[in-house]
Amino acid sequence: METQGETQDVGAGSIGDWASRSADPGYRAAVVDLLGALAYGELSAFERLAEDAKFAPGLADKAALARMASAEFQHFQLLHDRLAAVGADPDEAMTPFVEPLEGFHRLTAPSDWLEGLVKAYVGDAIATDFYREVAVRLDDDTRDLVLGVMADTGHAQFAVDKVRQAIEENPRVGGRLALWGRRLMGEALSQAQRVVAERDALSNLLVGGAQVQGFDLVEVGKMFNRITEAHTKRMAALGLAS
Amino acid sequence: METQGETQDVGAGSIGDWASRSADPGYRAAVVDLLGALAYGELSAFERLAEDAKFAPGLADKAALARMASAEFQHFQLLHDRLAAVGADPDEAMTPFVEPLEGFHRLTAPSDWLEGLVKAYVGDAIATDFYREVAVRLDDDTRDLVLGVMADTGHAQFAVDKVRQAIEENPRVGGRLALWGRRLMGEALSQAQRVVAERDALSNLLVGGAQVQGFDLVEVGKMFNRITEAHTKRMAALGLAS
């Protein structure tokens, strides 16, 4: 999915390939953390989309959500296989992220079809923005994987069309969904802050540490701000004030 | 998945290709019915497997069920695209089968992980048996599609291993799951009988009609018997008396 132009340029130089970088145990642990978080995020997105499909008003809509869920599962598989290929235990790598992600989903269970669509759209977009941001911190091999997983979605237009149509038919729906969008972003940031606070290796990757180019805690805050700004623009594009 | 040797030989002669057979409106309607039933069956299987994944005792198990669900979705997509390619409305073709399949799922909602696994295994096996049986009634193009969709599963071993292991650890589990397997088969037959009674074109295809090689209502009964026998053998292989 396309994001607005606020996120960092992905092609900004190489820090080496996996073979050279993974000799550093701190870097290795950070990448295993990152892949574990992304993998569980995809598996969890699969589950939620599949569950939300039951709200679908018709068979074509149900199939569209099932298609998105299935695409998320393919992403999960790629990330899972990569973890296994670098000698990590995929389950172990995912485990620390189960609780933050389940917490997010528990606090943002959609109550109807439109809330489910907005959540699928916003969740996918936030994930894409985060992938792009973190990609510049990664070795070439891990970066290719992360950008490949990200590039494959493209289901957002479905959600955009359905939500716009619903707002046109009943403008009051817009107010409710705008509130919902703010809540989704708030809960996502809250869980992300929790992960940054708890996962040292991953946080060191995000804030730079000794080995990676400069990027401090202020920069992490700026990254969250860029993602929030991109979210605001997307919500406006959806016809929702955020 | 492999079925025991009771089902009919699939290579038993050709009745022509789709271009020649579809000129007959009765045959065409029957195939659209069949593809609609199979397509909704796959979409519905996707939903149920994805929902049952929440019972998984661990991440690897959850991923395995999500993988099966995703494979069912790929099958749905093939059947859906074929319906569109022959000029049928996929939603319309699926609609008559929503209620029988939802009825089946409503009456057989698994109450735990093992019941979900047995259901996935049994449901997949019954579907495969039915695909094989009906394949011999079909034109070459439709038959290739149906056998292609069928050939791709292969996740049954996962369920078999897990269920056997659970019975070894606690033999009393076997009694409960044997009852469950009988209930699954009973409900499946009951819904299948309902579909045969309600869908004329499809039933005509199954019982032969004027245009297709002989196959009467007694033969439909025999087909159900063959599928039931294969089910019985599979349950025994699983360590369950049926």
Short mmCIF file of C-alpha atoms in Angstrom, two decimals:
data_model
loop_
_atom_site.label_atom_id
_atom_site.label_comp_id
_atom_site.label_asym_id
_atom_site.label_seq_id
_atom_site.Cartn_x
_atom_site.Cartn_y
_atom_site.Cartn_z
CA MET A 1 0.00 0.00 0.00
CA GLU A 2 1.15 3.54 -0.69
CA THR A 3 1.84 5.80 2.25
CA GLN A 4 2.02 9.57 2.07
CA GLY A 5 5.52 10.93 1.49
CA GLU A 6 6.42 11.59 5.12
CA THR A 7 8.31 8.40 5.82
CA GLN A 8 12.06 8.06 5.32
CA ASP A 9 13.69 7.26 2.03
CA VAL A 10 14.25 3.52 1.99
CA GLY A 11 17.18 3.53 -0.42
CA ALA A 12 19.41 5.51 1.97
CA GLY A 13 22.64 3.51 1.92
CA SER A 14 23.60 0.03 3.06
CA ILE A 15 24.90 -1.08 6.46
CA GLY A 16 26.10 -4.42 4.99
CA ASP A 17 24.48 -7.81 4.50
CA TRP A 18 23.21 -10.32 7.06
CA ALA A 19 26.38 -12.43 6.93
CA SER A 20 28.54 -9.49 7.96
CA ARG A 21 26.14 -7.84 10.45
CA SER A 22 24.87 -10.93 12.25
CA ALA A 23 28.31 -11.55 13.78
CA ASP A 24 27.29 -8.81 16.23
CA PRO A 25 25.09 -10.61 18.82
CA GLY A 26 23.24 -7.38 19.70
CA TYR A 27 22.30 -6.78 16.07
CA ARG A 28 21.33 -10.41 15.63
CA ALA A 29 19.08 -10.34 18.71
CA ALA A 30 17.46 -7.13 17.49
CA VAL A 31 16.64 -8.57 14.07
CA VAL A 32 15.24 -11.78 15.62
CA ASP A 33 13.09 -9.55 17.85
CA LEU A 34 11.94 -7.50 14.89
CA LEU A 35 11.11 -10.52 12.73
CA GLY A 36 9.32 -12.12 15.68
CA ALA A 37 7.23 -8.99 16.20
CA LEU A 38 6.38 -8.72 12.50
CA ALA A 39 5.61 -12.44 12.22
CA TYR A 40 3.24 -12.43 15.17
CA GLY A 41 1.71 -9.20 13.87
CA GLU A 42 0.91 -10.94 10.58
CA LEU A 43 -0.46 -14.08 12.25
CA SER A 44 -2.56 -11.96 14.55
CA ALA A 45 -3.80 -9.82 11.61
CA PHE A 46 -4.76 -13.04 9.83
CA GLU A 47 -6.86 -14.12 12.80
CA ARG A 48 -8.59 -10.78 13.26
CA LEU A 49 -9.40 -10.29 9.58
CA ALA A 50 -10.77 -13.81 9.39
CA GLU A 51 -12.89 -13.16 12.45
CA ASP A 52 -14.11 -9.79 11.15
CA ALA A 53 -15.19 -11.50 7.91
CA LYS A 54 -18.22 -12.75 9.83
CA PHE A 55 -19.56 -9.17 9.90
CA ALA A 56 -19.49 -8.99 6.09
CA PRO A 57 -22.83 -7.89 4.64
CA GLY A 58 -22.46 -10.17 1.61
CA LEU A 59 -20.45 -13.02 0.16
CA ALA A 60 -18.24 -10.79 -2.02
CA ASP A 61 -17.31 -8.72 1.04
CA LYS A 62 -16.66 -11.83 3.10
CA ALA A 63 -14.40 -13.16 0.35
CA ALA A 64 -12.52 -9.84 0.17
CA LEU A 65 -11.71 -9.94 3.89
CA ALA A 66 -10.74 -13.61 3.66
CA ARG A 67 -8.42 -12.66 0.77
CA MET A 68 -6.71 -10.01 2.95
CA ALA A 69 -6.39 -12.51 5.79
CA SER A 70 -4.84 -15.05 3.45
CA ALA A 71 -2.31 -12.46 2.17
CA GLU A 72 -1.33 -11.74 5.80
CA PHE A 73 -0.78 -15.44 6.33
CA GLN A 74 1.58 -15.60 3.32
CA HIS A 75 3.58 -12.76 4.92
CA PHE A 76 3.65 -14.61 8.22
CA GLN A 77 5.03 -17.67 6.42
CA LEU A 78 7.90 -15.68 4.85
CA LEU A 79 8.89 -14.12 8.18
CA HIS A 80 8.55 -17.45 10.00
CA ASP A 81 10.74 -19.22 7.41
CA ARG A 82 13.36 -16.47 7.65
CA LEU A 83 13.53 -16.85 11.43
CA ALA A 84 14.05 -20.59 11.02
CA ALA A 85 16.67 -20.00 8.28
CA VAL A 86 18.80 -17.80 10.55
CA GLY A 87 18.66 -20.46 13.26
CA ALA A 88 16.10 -18.79 15.53
CA ASP A 89 13.11 -20.59 17.03
CA PRO A 90 10.14 -18.80 15.42
CA ASP A 91 7.79 -19.49 18.34
CA GLU A 92 10.29 -18.20 20.86
CA ALA A 93 10.92 -15.11 18.74
CA MET A 94 7.19 -14.33 18.53
CA THR A 95 6.29 -15.02 22.16
CA PRO A 96 7.30 -11.62 23.65
CA PHE A 97 4.93 -9.87 21.23
CA VAL A 98 1.86 -12.00 21.81
CA GLU A 99 0.68 -10.02 24.82
CA PRO A 100 1.14 -6.48 23.38
CA LEU A 101 -0.60 -7.45 20.12
CA GLU A 102 -3.40 -9.37 21.79
CA GLY A 103 -3.78 -6.40 24.14
CA PHE A 104 -4.17 -4.12 21.13
CA HIS A 105 -6.76 -6.40 19.56
CA ARG A 106 -8.64 -6.88 22.82
CA LEU A 107 -8.92 -3.12 23.29
CA THR A 108 -9.92 -2.52 19.68
CA ALA A 109 -12.41 -5.28 18.88
CA PRO A 110 -14.58 -3.87 16.05
CA SER A 111 -18.29 -3.83 16.84
CA ASP A 112 -19.39 -3.93 13.21
CA TRP A 113 -18.32 -4.33 9.60
CA LEU A 114 -17.23 -0.71 9.04
CA GLU A 115 -15.16 -0.59 12.23
CA GLY A 116 -13.51 -3.81 11.07
CA LEU A 117 -12.70 -2.28 7.68
CA VAL A 118 -11.27 0.91 9.20
CA LYS A 119 -9.18 -1.21 11.55
CA ALA A 120 -7.89 -3.40 8.70
CA TYR A 121 -7.01 -0.28 6.71
CA VAL A 122 -5.41 1.66 9.57
CA GLY A 123 -3.59 -1.39 10.95
CA ASP A 124 -2.18 -2.28 7.57
CA ALA A 125 -1.09 1.32 6.96
CA ILE A 126 0.59 1.73 10.36
CA ALA A 127 2.41 -1.57 9.83
CA THR A 128 3.56 -0.43 6.39
CA ASP A 129 4.83 2.90 7.75
CA PHE A 130 6.69 1.11 10.53
CA TYR A 131 8.23 -1.37 8.08
CA ARG A 132 9.48 1.50 5.92
CA GLU A 133 10.91 3.37 8.90
CA VAL A 134 12.73 0.39 10.33
CA ALA A 135 13.95 -0.84 6.93
CA VAL A 136 16.66 1.85 6.79
CA ARG A 137 18.17 0.42 9.99
CA LEU A 138 18.54 -3.08 8.54
CA ASP A 139 21.14 -5.11 6.68
CA ASP A 140 20.38 -5.63 2.98
CA ASP A 141 18.98 -9.17 3.30
CA THR A 142 16.62 -8.41 6.17
CA ARG A 143 15.60 -5.15 4.47
CA ASP A 144 14.70 -6.96 1.24
CA LEU A 145 12.54 -9.39 3.20
CA VAL A 146 10.78 -6.66 5.17
CA LEU A 147 10.10 -4.52 2.10
CA GLY A 148 8.94 -7.58 0.16
CA VAL A 149 6.46 -8.52 2.86
CA MET A 150 5.24 -4.94 2.94
CA ALA A 151 4.89 -4.47 -0.83
CA ASP A 152 2.45 -7.31 -1.29
CA THR A 153 -0.66 -5.97 0.49
CA GLY A 154 -2.63 -3.59 -1.78
CA HIS A 155 -6.03 -4.40 -0.33
CA ALA A 156 -6.50 -0.97 1.23
CA GLN A 157 -8.49 0.40 -1.69
CA PHE A 158 -11.28 -2.04 -0.89
CA ALA A 159 -11.64 -0.62 2.62
CA VAL A 160 -11.38 2.97 1.39
CA ASP A 161 -14.14 2.48 -1.18
CA LYS A 162 -16.51 0.77 1.26
CA VAL A 163 -15.99 3.32 4.03
CA ARG A 164 -16.37 6.32 1.70
CA GLN A 165 -19.56 4.87 0.31
CA ALA A 166 -20.98 4.28 3.79
CA ILE A 167 -20.21 7.88 4.81
CA GLU A 168 -21.84 9.23 1.64
CA GLU A 169 -24.95 7.21 2.38
CA ASN A 170 -25.05 8.30 6.01
CA PRO A 171 -22.75 11.19 6.99
CA ARG A 172 -23.24 10.53 10.70
CA VAL A 173 -21.26 7.31 10.28
CA GLY A 174 -18.22 9.54 9.66
CA GLY A 175 -18.21 10.98 13.18
CA ARG A 176 -18.31 7.58 14.80
CA LEU A 177 -15.56 6.18 12.55
CA ALA A 178 -13.36 9.24 13.10
CA LEU A 179 -13.47 8.58 16.86
CA TRP A 180 -12.74 4.91 16.17
CA GLY A 181 -9.71 5.83 14.04
CA ARG A 182 -8.31 7.98 16.84
CA ARG A 183 -8.79 5.18 19.32
CA LEU A 184 -7.00 2.69 17.02
CA MET A 185 -4.01 5.01 16.64
CA GLY A 186 -3.90 5.75 20.38
CA GLU A 187 -3.92 2.07 21.35
CA ALA A 188 -1.34 1.22 18.67
CA LEU A 189 1.04 3.91 19.97
CA SER A 190 0.49 2.81 23.54
CA GLN A 191 1.39 -0.82 22.75
CA ALA A 192 4.36 0.30 20.61
CA GLN A 193 5.71 2.39 23.52
CA ARG A 194 5.36 -0.63 25.77
CA VAL A 195 7.34 -2.81 23.34
CA VAL A 196 10.07 -0.18 22.99
CA ALA A 197 10.32 0.02 26.79
CA GLU A 198 10.49 -3.75 27.27
CA ARG A 199 12.62 -5.02 24.41
CA ASP A 200 16.20 -3.82 24.81
CA ALA A 201 17.70 -5.33 21.67
CA LEU A 202 14.90 -4.06 19.45
CA SER A 203 14.99 -0.61 21.05
CA ASN A 204 18.74 -0.43 20.59
CA LEU A 205 18.23 -1.11 16.91
CA LEU A 206 15.61 1.64 16.70
CA VAL A 207 17.64 4.19 18.66
CA GLY A 208 20.91 3.32 16.93
CA GLY A 209 23.15 2.05 19.73
CA ALA A 210 26.90 2.00 19.25
CA GLN A 211 26.95 0.06 15.99
CA VAL A 212 24.17 1.66 13.95
CA GLN A 213 24.08 5.18 12.51
CA GLY A 214 22.82 7.86 14.91
CA PHE A 215 19.16 7.73 15.85
CA ASP A 216 18.32 8.58 19.44
CA LEU A 217 15.22 8.50 21.64
CA VAL A 218 14.18 11.85 20.24
CA GLU A 219 14.35 10.19 16.82
CA VAL A 220 12.06 7.39 18.03
CA GLY A 221 9.58 10.07 19.10
CA LYS A 222 9.90 11.70 15.70
CA MET A 223 9.29 8.36 14.02
CA PHE A 224 6.07 7.91 15.99
CA ASN A 225 5.12 11.46 15.01
CA ARG A 226 5.72 10.79 11.31
CA ILE A 227 3.54 7.69 11.51
CA THR A 228 0.84 9.65 13.35
CA GLU A 229 0.94 12.39 10.68
CA ALA A 230 0.65 9.84 7.90
CA HIS A 231 -2.31 8.33 9.78
CA THR A 232 -3.99 11.76 10.01
CA LYS A 233 -3.65 12.27 6.27
CA ARG A 234 -5.01 8.82 5.54
CA MET A 235 -8.01 9.39 7.78
CA ALA A 236 -8.71 12.67 5.98
CA ALA A 237 -8.47 10.83 2.64
CA LEU A 238 -11.05 8.42 3.99
CA GLY A 239 -13.37 11.34 4.69
CA LEU A 240 -12.71 11.22 8.44
CA ALA A 241 -11.45 14.08 10.61
CA SER A 242 -8.83 12.68 13.01
CA MET B 1 -5.07 -36.00 1.11
CA GLU B 2 -5.19 -39.72 0.42
CA THR B 3 -8.51 -41.50 0.81
CA GLN B 4 -8.86 -45.23 1.31
CA GLY B 5 -9.44 -47.18 -1.91
CA GLU B 6 -13.25 -47.28 -1.79
CA THR B 7 -13.97 -44.26 -3.98
CA GLN B 8 -14.44 -44.53 -7.73
CA ASP B 9 -11.61 -44.50 -10.23
CA VAL B 10 -11.27 -40.94 -11.46
CA GLY B 11 -9.73 -41.76 -14.82
CA ALA B 12 -12.87 -43.61 -16.02
CA GLY B 13 -13.42 -42.10 -19.47
CA SER B 14 -14.36 -38.63 -20.71
CA ILE B 15 -17.81 -37.16 -21.31
CA GLY B 16 -16.33 -34.31 -23.39
CA ASP B 17 -14.97 -30.87 -22.55
CA TRP B 18 -16.76 -27.81 -21.13
CA ALA B 19 -17.22 -26.19 -24.55
CA SER B 20 -19.17 -29.18 -25.86
CA ARG B 21 -21.10 -30.05 -22.67
CA SER B 22 -22.09 -26.56 -21.54
CA ALA B 23 -24.39 -26.17 -24.56
CA ASP B 24 -26.82 -28.30 -22.50
CA PRO B 25 -28.47 -25.82 -20.07
CA GLY B 26 -29.22 -28.57 -17.55
CA TYR B 27 -25.58 -29.65 -17.45
CA ARG B 28 -24.43 -26.04 -17.25
CA ALA B 29 -26.78 -25.31 -14.33
CA ALA B 30 -25.59 -28.43 -12.54
CA VAL B 31 -21.92 -27.47 -12.85
CA VAL B 32 -22.62 -23.91 -11.70
CA ASP B 33 -24.45 -25.41 -8.70
CA LEU B 34 -21.59 -27.76 -7.98
CA LEU B 35 -18.91 -25.06 -8.24
CA GLY B 36 -21.05 -22.76 -6.09
CA ALA B 37 -21.38 -25.46 -3.42
CA LEU B 38 -17.65 -26.23 -3.49
CA ALA B 39 -16.70 -22.53 -3.46
CA TYR B 40 -18.88 -21.73 -0.46
CA GLY B 41 -17.64 -24.91 1.21
CA GLU B 42 -14.07 -23.66 0.88
CA LEU B 43 -14.88 -20.12 2.06
CA SER B 44 -16.77 -21.53 4.99
CA ALA B 45 -13.92 -23.94 5.80
CA PHE B 46 -11.55 -20.97 5.75
CA GLU B 47 -13.68 -19.14 8.30
CA ARG B 48 -14.09 -22.10 10.63
CA LEU B 49 -10.42 -23.10 10.57
CA ALA B 50 -9.40 -19.51 11.23
CA GLU B 51 -11.83 -19.35 14.13
CA ASP B 52 -10.69 -22.70 15.54
CA ALA B 53 -7.09 -21.44 15.48
CA LYS B 54 -7.94 -19.51 18.63
CA PHE B 55 -8.12 -22.82 20.54
CA ALA B 56 -4.52 -23.66 19.55
CA PRO B 57 -2.38 -24.53 22.58
CA GLY B 58 0.71 -22.89 21.06
CA LEU B 59 1.94 -20.62 18.29
CA ALA B 60 3.11 -23.46 16.03
CA ASP B 61 -0.33 -25.07 16.26
CA LYS B 62 -2.06 -21.77 15.62
CA ALA B 63 0.12 -21.24 12.56
CA ALA B 64 -0.65 -24.75 11.30
CA LEU B 65 -4.40 -24.11 11.43
CA ALA B 66 -3.96 -20.70 9.81
CA ARG B 67 -1.96 -22.43 7.04
CA MET B 68 -4.84 -24.87 6.41
CA ALA B 69 -7.32 -21.98 6.38
CA SER B 70 -5.18 -20.10 3.89
CA ALA B 71 -4.99 -23.17 1.61
CA GLU B 72 -8.81 -23.39 1.69
CA PHE B 73 -8.98 -19.75 0.66
CA GLN B 74 -6.73 -20.42 -2.35
CA HIS B 75 -9.16 -23.18 -3.38
CA PHE B 76 -12.08 -20.83 -2.96
CA GLN B 77 -10.34 -18.34 -5.23
CA LEU B 78 -9.88 -20.92 -8.02
CA LEU B 79 -13.52 -22.01 -7.86
CA HIS B 80 -14.72 -18.40 -7.68
CA ASP B 81 -12.63 -17.42 -10.70
CA ARG B 82 -13.90 -20.40 -12.65
CA LEU B 83 -17.52 -19.42 -11.96
CA ALA B 84 -16.78 -15.90 -13.20
CA ALA B 85 -14.94 -17.28 -16.26
CA VAL B 86 -17.97 -19.34 -17.36
CA GLY B 87 -20.18 -16.26 -17.02
CA ALA B 88 -21.88 -17.18 -13.73
CA ASP B 89 -22.28 -14.77 -10.82
CA PRO B 90 -20.16 -16.39 -8.08
CA ASP B 91 -22.24 -14.91 -5.23
CA GLU B 92 -25.48 -16.09 -6.77
CA ALA B 93 -24.01 -19.55 -7.36
CA MET B 94 -22.89 -19.83 -3.73
CA THR B 95 -26.03 -18.45 -2.09
CA PRO B 96 -28.16 -21.66 -2.11
CA PHE B 97 -25.43 -23.46 -0.15
CA VAL B 98 -24.89 -20.87 2.57
CA GLU B 99 -27.69 -22.14 4.79
CA PRO B 100 -26.90 -25.90 4.59
CA LEU B 101 -23.19 -25.27 5.26
CA GLU B 102 -23.80 -22.75 8.03
CA GLY B 103 -26.31 -25.20 9.46
CA PHE B 104 -23.64 -27.88 9.50
CA HIS B 105 -21.14 -25.58 11.19
CA ARG B 106 -23.69 -24.31 13.70
CA LEU B 107 -24.55 -27.87 14.73
CA THR B 108 -20.90 -28.94 14.89
CA ALA B 109 -19.12 -26.04 16.60
CA PRO B 110 -16.01 -27.59 18.22
CA SER B 111 -15.76 -26.98 21.94
CA ASP B 112 -11.98 -27.37 22.09
CA TRP B 113 -8.76 -27.73 20.10
CA LEU B 114 -9.02 -31.51 19.57
CA GLU B 115 -12.62 -31.36 18.40
CA GLY B 116 -11.55 -28.62 15.98
CA LEU B 117 -8.72 -30.81 14.64
CA VAL B 118 -10.97 -33.85 14.21
CA LYS B 119 -13.51 -31.65 12.42
CA ALA B 120 -10.86 -30.17 10.11
CA TYR B 121 -9.60 -33.65 9.32
CA VAL B 122 -12.99 -35.29 8.84
CA GLY B 123 -14.44 -32.33 6.93
CA ASP B 124 -11.47 -32.21 4.59
CA ALA B 125 -11.63 -35.97 4.02
CA ILE B 126 -15.39 -36.03 3.32
CA ALA B 127 -14.95 -33.12 0.89
CA THR B 128 -12.11 -34.97 -0.86
CA ASP B 129 -14.18 -38.15 -1.15
CA PHE B 130 -17.09 -36.18 -2.56
CA TYR B 131 -14.83 -34.37 -5.06
CA ARG B 132 -13.48 -37.70 -6.29
CA GLU B 133 -16.95 -39.22 -6.59
CA VAL B 134 -18.42 -36.32 -8.49
CA ALA B 135 -15.34 -35.86 -10.70
CA VAL B 136 -16.26 -38.88 -12.85
CA ARG B 137 -19.56 -37.14 -13.76
CA LEU B 138 -17.84 -34.01 -15.08
CA ASP B 139 -16.51 -32.69 -18.37
CA ASP B 140 -12.71 -32.69 -18.65
CA ASP B 141 -12.19 -28.99 -17.85
CA THR B 142 -14.39 -28.95 -14.76
CA ARG B 143 -12.91 -32.27 -13.64
CA ASP B 144 -9.35 -30.92 -13.91
CA LEU B 145 -10.33 -27.94 -11.77
CA VAL B 146 -12.09 -30.04 -9.13
CA LEU B 147 -9.23 -32.55 -8.87
CA GLY B 148 -6.67 -29.72 -8.79
CA VAL B 149 -8.47 -28.04 -5.89
CA MET B 150 -8.66 -31.37 -4.11
CA ALA B 151 -5.03 -32.40 -4.63
CA ASP B 152 -3.60 -29.39 -2.86
CA THR B 153 -4.58 -30.03 0.78
CA GLY B 154 -2.23 -32.50 2.49
CA HIS B 155 -2.56 -30.99 5.95
CA ALA B 156 -4.37 -34.02 7.35
CA GLN B 157 -1.24 -35.59 8.79
CA PHE B 158 -0.94 -32.70 11.21
CA ALA B 159 -4.39 -33.44 12.66
CA VAL B 160 -3.76 -37.19 12.72
CA ASP B 161 -0.49 -36.79 14.64
CA LYS B 162 -1.95 -34.41 17.20
CA VAL B 163 -5.08 -36.48 17.84
CA ARG B 164 -3.14 -39.76 18.15
CA GLN B 165 -0.75 -38.14 20.59
CA ALA B 166 -3.63 -36.79 22.70
CA ILE B 167 -5.27 -40.24 22.84
CA GLU B 168 -1.97 -41.87 23.84
CA GLU B 169 -1.58 -39.35 26.65
CA ASN B 170 -5.15 -39.78 27.83
CA PRO B 171 -7.08 -42.76 26.38
CA ARG B 172 -10.40 -41.42 27.66
CA VAL B 173 -10.13 -38.62 25.10
CA GLY B 174 -10.65 -41.29 22.44
CA GLY B 175 -14.19 -42.10 23.55
CA ARG B 176 -15.28 -38.49 23.45
CA LEU B 177 -13.69 -37.88 20.03
CA ALA B 178 -15.20 -41.07 18.59
CA LEU B 179 -18.67 -39.75 19.51
CA TRP B 180 -17.74 -36.41 18.02
CA GLY B 181 -16.64 -38.05 14.74
CA ARG B 182 -19.97 -39.88 14.48
CA ARG B 183 -21.84 -36.65 15.08
CA LEU B 184 -19.82 -34.86 12.37
CA MET B 185 -20.56 -37.57 9.82
CA GLY B 186 -24.25 -37.68 10.76
CA GLU B 187 -24.69 -33.93 10.39
CA ALA B 188 -22.73 -33.90 7.11
CA LEU B 189 -24.95 -36.62 5.63
CA SER B 190 -28.07 -34.88 6.84
CA GLN B 191 -27.09 -31.58 5.17
CA ALA B 192 -25.99 -33.42 2.01
CA GLN B 193 -29.39 -35.16 1.79
CA ARG B 194 -31.06 -31.79 2.18
CA VAL B 195 -29.00 -30.33 -0.68
CA VAL B 196 -29.74 -33.31 -2.93
CA ALA B 197 -33.47 -32.90 -2.20
CA GLU B 198 -33.47 -29.15 -2.88
CA ARG B 199 -31.16 -28.67 -5.85
CA ASP B 200 -32.63 -30.26 -8.94
CA ALA B 201 -29.85 -29.51 -11.41
CA LEU B 202 -27.15 -30.75 -9.07
CA SER B 203 -29.13 -33.85 -8.15
CA ASN B 204 -29.72 -34.61 -11.81
CA LEU B 205 -25.98 -34.49 -12.34
CA LEU B 206 -25.43 -36.83 -9.39
CA VAL B 207 -28.19 -39.28 -10.40
CA GLY B 208 -27.29 -39.20 -14.06
CA GLY B 209 -30.41 -37.79 -15.74
CA ALA B 210 -30.94 -38.42 -19.42
CA GLN B 211 -27.59 -37.10 -20.63
CA VAL B 212 -25.09 -38.58 -18.20
CA GLN B 213 -24.10 -42.25 -17.83
CA GLY B 214 -26.43 -44.28 -15.62
CA PHE B 215 -26.37 -43.46 -11.92
CA ASP B 216 -29.69 -43.60 -10.10
CA LEU B 217 -30.94 -42.75 -6.63
CA VAL B 218 -29.74 -46.13 -5.43
CA GLU B 219 -26.31 -45.08 -6.73
CA VAL B 220 -26.49 -41.83 -4.72
CA GLY B 221 -27.19 -43.94 -1.65
CA LYS B 222 -24.22 -46.13 -2.53
CA MET B 223 -22.04 -43.07 -2.92
CA PHE B 224 -23.00 -41.87 0.56
CA ASN B 225 -22.25 -45.39 1.82
CA ARG B 226 -18.80 -45.41 0.22
CA ILE B 227 -18.02 -42.05 1.83
CA THR B 228 -19.29 -43.31 5.19
CA GLU B 229 -17.14 -46.44 4.90
CA ALA B 230 -14.06 -44.37 4.07
CA HIS B 231 -14.88 -42.20 7.10
CA THR B 232 -15.09 -45.28 9.33
CA LYS B 233 -11.66 -46.46 8.17
CA ARG B 234 -10.17 -43.03 8.72
CA MET B 235 -11.58 -42.82 12.23
CA ALA B 236 -10.09 -46.24 13.00
CA ALA B 237 -6.73 -45.04 11.64
CA LEU B 238 -7.02 -42.11 14.01
CA GLY B 239 -7.45 -44.53 16.90
CA LEU B 240 -11.19 -43.87 17.17
CA ALA B 241 -13.95 -46.46 16.97
CA SER B 242 -16.75 -45.00 14.82
#
